[in-house]
XYZ file of C-alpha atoms in Angstrom:
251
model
C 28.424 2.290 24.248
C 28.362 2.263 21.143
C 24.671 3.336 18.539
C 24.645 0.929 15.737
C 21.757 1.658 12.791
C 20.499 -1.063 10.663
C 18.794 -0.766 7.131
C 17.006 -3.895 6.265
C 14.830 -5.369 3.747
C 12.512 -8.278 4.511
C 9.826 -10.742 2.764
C 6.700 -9.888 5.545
C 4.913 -13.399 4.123
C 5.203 -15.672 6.858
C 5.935 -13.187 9.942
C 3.290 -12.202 12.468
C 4.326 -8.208 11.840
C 7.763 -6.306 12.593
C 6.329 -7.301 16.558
C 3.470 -8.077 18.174
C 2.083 -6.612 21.315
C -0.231 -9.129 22.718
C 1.728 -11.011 25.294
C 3.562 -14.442 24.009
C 2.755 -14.058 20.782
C 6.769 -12.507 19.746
C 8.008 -15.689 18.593
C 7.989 -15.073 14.748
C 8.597 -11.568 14.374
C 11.111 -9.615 12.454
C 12.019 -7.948 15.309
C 11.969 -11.426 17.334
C 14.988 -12.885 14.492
C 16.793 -10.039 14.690
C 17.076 -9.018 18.169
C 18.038 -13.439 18.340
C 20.941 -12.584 15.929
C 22.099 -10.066 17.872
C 22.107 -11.632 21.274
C 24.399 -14.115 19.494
C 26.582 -12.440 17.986
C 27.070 -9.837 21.228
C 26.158 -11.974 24.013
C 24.116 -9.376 24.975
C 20.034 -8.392 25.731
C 19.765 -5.466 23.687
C 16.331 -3.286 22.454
C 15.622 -2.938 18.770
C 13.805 -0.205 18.181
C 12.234 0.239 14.078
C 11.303 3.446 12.518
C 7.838 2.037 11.290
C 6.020 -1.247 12.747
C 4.890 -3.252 9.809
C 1.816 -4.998 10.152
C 1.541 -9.343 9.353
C 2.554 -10.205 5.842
C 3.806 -6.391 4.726
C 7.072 -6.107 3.538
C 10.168 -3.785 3.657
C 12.392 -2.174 1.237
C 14.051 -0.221 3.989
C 13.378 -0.674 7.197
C 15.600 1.174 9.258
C 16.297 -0.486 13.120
C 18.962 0.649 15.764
C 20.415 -0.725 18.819
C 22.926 0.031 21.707
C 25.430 -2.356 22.157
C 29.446 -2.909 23.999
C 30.733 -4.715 20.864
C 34.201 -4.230 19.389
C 32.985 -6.207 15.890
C 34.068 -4.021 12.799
C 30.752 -2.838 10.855
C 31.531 -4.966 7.771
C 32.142 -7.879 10.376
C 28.435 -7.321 11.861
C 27.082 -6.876 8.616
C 28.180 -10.245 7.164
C 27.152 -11.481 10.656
C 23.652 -11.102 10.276
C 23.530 -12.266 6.913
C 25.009 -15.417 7.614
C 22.643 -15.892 10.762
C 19.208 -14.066 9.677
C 16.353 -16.155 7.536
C 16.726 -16.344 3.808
C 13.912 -13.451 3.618
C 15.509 -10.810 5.928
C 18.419 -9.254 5.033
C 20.414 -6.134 6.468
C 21.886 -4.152 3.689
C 23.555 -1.707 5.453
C 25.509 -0.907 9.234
C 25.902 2.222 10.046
C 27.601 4.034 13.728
C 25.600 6.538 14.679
C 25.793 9.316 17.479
C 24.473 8.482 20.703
C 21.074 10.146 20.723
C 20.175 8.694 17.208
C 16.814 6.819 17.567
C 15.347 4.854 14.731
C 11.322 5.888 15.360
C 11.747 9.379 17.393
C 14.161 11.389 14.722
C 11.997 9.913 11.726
C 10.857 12.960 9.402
C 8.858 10.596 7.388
C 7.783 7.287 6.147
C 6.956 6.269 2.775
C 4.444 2.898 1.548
C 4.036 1.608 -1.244
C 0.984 -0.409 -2.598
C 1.117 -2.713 -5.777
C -2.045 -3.490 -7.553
C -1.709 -6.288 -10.504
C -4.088 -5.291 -13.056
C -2.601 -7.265 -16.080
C -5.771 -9.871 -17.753
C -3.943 -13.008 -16.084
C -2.229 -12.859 -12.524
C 1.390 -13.632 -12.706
C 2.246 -16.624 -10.406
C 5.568 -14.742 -9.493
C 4.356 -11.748 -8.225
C 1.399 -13.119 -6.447
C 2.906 -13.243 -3.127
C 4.133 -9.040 -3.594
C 0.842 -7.772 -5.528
C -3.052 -7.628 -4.341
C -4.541 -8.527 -7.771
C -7.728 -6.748 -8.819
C -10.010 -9.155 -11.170
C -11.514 -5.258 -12.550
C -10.171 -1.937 -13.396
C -9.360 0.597 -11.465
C -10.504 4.599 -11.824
C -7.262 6.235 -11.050
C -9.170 9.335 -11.423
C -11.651 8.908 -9.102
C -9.236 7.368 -6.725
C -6.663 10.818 -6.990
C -9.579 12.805 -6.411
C -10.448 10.722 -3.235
C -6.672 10.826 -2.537
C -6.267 15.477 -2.290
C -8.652 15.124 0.743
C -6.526 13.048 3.014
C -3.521 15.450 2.240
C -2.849 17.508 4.997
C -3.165 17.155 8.764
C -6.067 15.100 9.832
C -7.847 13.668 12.871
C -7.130 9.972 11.351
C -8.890 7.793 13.882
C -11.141 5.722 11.954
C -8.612 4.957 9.686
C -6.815 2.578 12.299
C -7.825 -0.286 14.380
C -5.775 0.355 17.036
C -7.836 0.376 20.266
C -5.719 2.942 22.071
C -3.232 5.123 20.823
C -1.987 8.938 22.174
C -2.844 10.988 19.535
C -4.552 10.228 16.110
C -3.778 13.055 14.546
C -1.164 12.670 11.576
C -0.152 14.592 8.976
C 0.073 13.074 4.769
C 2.374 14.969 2.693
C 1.980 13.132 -0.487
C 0.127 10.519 -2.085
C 0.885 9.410 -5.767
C -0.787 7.022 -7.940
C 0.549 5.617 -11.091
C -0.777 3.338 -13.523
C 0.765 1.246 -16.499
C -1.317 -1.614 -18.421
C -0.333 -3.964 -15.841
C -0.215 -2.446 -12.361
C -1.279 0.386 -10.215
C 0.935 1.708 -7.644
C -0.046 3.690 -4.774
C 2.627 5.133 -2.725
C 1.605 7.599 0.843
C 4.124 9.694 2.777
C 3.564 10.654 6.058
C 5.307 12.107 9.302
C 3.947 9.030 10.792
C 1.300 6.122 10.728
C -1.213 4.370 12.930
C -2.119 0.757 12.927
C -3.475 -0.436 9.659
C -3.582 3.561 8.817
C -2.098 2.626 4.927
C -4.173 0.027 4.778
C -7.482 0.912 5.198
C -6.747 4.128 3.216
C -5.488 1.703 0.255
C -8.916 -0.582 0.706
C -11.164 2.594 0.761
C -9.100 3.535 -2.359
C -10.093 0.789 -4.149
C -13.610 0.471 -3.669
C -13.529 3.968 -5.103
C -11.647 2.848 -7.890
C -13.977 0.185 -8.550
C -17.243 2.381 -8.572
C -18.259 0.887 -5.249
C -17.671 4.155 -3.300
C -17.852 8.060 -3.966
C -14.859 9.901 -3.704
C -16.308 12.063 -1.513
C -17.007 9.537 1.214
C -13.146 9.916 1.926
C -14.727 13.563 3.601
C -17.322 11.707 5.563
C -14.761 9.293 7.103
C -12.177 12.095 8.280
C -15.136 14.019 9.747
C -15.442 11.699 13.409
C -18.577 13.110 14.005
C -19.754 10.695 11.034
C -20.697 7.382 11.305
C -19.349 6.417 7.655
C -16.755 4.308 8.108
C -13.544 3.443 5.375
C -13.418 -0.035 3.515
C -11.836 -2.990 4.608
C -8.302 -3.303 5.381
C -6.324 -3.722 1.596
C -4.863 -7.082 1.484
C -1.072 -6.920 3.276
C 0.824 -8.741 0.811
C 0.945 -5.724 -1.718
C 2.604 -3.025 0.633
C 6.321 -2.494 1.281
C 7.476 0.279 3.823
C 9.619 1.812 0.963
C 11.274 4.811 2.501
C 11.936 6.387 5.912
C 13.937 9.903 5.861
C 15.663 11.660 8.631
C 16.653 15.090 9.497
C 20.776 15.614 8.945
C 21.498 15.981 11.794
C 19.784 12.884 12.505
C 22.211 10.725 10.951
């Protein structure tokens, strides 16, 4: 049987997430259109399986997918496949064969977001549907002061709203923010995420930026003894899942 990889890029807009969990509500997913390609094009029930879950409305750059399969198809042949097939905003950009024990979420070394903020005096009508558009400023300073404290390995359970999960300790390896006159971009790498984990780091990020929060309450919210709780969950329609990197021998 044979391991096939997928690297896709996808418009998040008008999908309910990469899947949902809550029973009969799979229908539009990205996971949901692509697993329906496949079935066509193998004639057989096969499980995707992603290396991040994207939440409704974010996007991908690279999301990377794999599934087992009895096909004979050349790669190239598969690949023009599920372009044909897929929605006009999912596309895969690359097919790879991969050894049998390559698995798309468990040999994951990291995954990377990024978060655009439009900052520019008017909101471009373009871009609206790929930035979160703040009406004020942001204090980049402030909000890279706030950002040091979640680097590291941390008990991250208030930043998620998943109700249960195994662990909730994660480890961030790098968050970088840039600004230009007309955007701010905020990207976090991590060995791995919980549910609305970027998010909610990104909203409690702003309101720092903003003046509405000390940088210091970032502290507070790691500490689950506390009862301070992070901002709202940032808008979804500025984050991509930019990056996911595997070991070599991985691949």
């Amino acid at each position: 049987m044979r391991n096939i990889k997928l690297t896709i890029e996808y418009d998040g807009s008008r999908y309910t997430g990469w899947k949902r969990l809550e029973k009969g509500e799979g229908i539009n997913t990205i996971e949901s259109k692509i697993t329906g390609v496949i079935q066509k094009m193998t004639n057989e029930n096969v499980e995707l399986f992603c290396g991040s879950r994207t939440e409704v409305g974010v996007h991908a750059y690279a999301q990377v997918a794999n599934f087992k399969t009895n096909t004979t198809m050349k790669l190239y042949e598969m690949k023009q496949y599920f372009n044909r097939y897929l929605p006009r905003d999912i596309a895969v950009i690359e097919v790879e064969e991969m050894p049998e024990r390559f698995h798309a979420s468990l040999n994951a070394k990291s995954r990377t977001y990024l978060y655009r903020i439009a900052i520019g005096e008017v909101q471009s009508v373009f871009e609206r549907k790929y930035t979160y558009y703040s009406f004020h400023d942001l204090d980049t300073v402030k909000m890279k002061e706030a950002a040091e404290c979640l680097i590291g390995r941390h008990d991250f359970k208030k930043f998620s709203t998943a109700k249960k999960t195994k662990s909730t300790e994660k480890e961030i390896y790098a968050i970088d923010i840039y600004k230009d006159l007309n955007e701010i971009q905020i990207t976090v790498r991590a060995n791995d995420f919980l549910h609305n984990m970027v998010r909610l780091i990104i909203g409690t990020l702003i309101d720092i930026g903003l003046g509405e929060r000390e940088a210091d309450c970032v502290k507070e919210i790691l500490n689950v003894q506390s009862s301070v709780q992070p901002s709202e969950p940032a808008a979804p329609q500025g984050m991509f899942l930019q990056e996911i990197e595997y070991e070599a021998k991985a691949q």
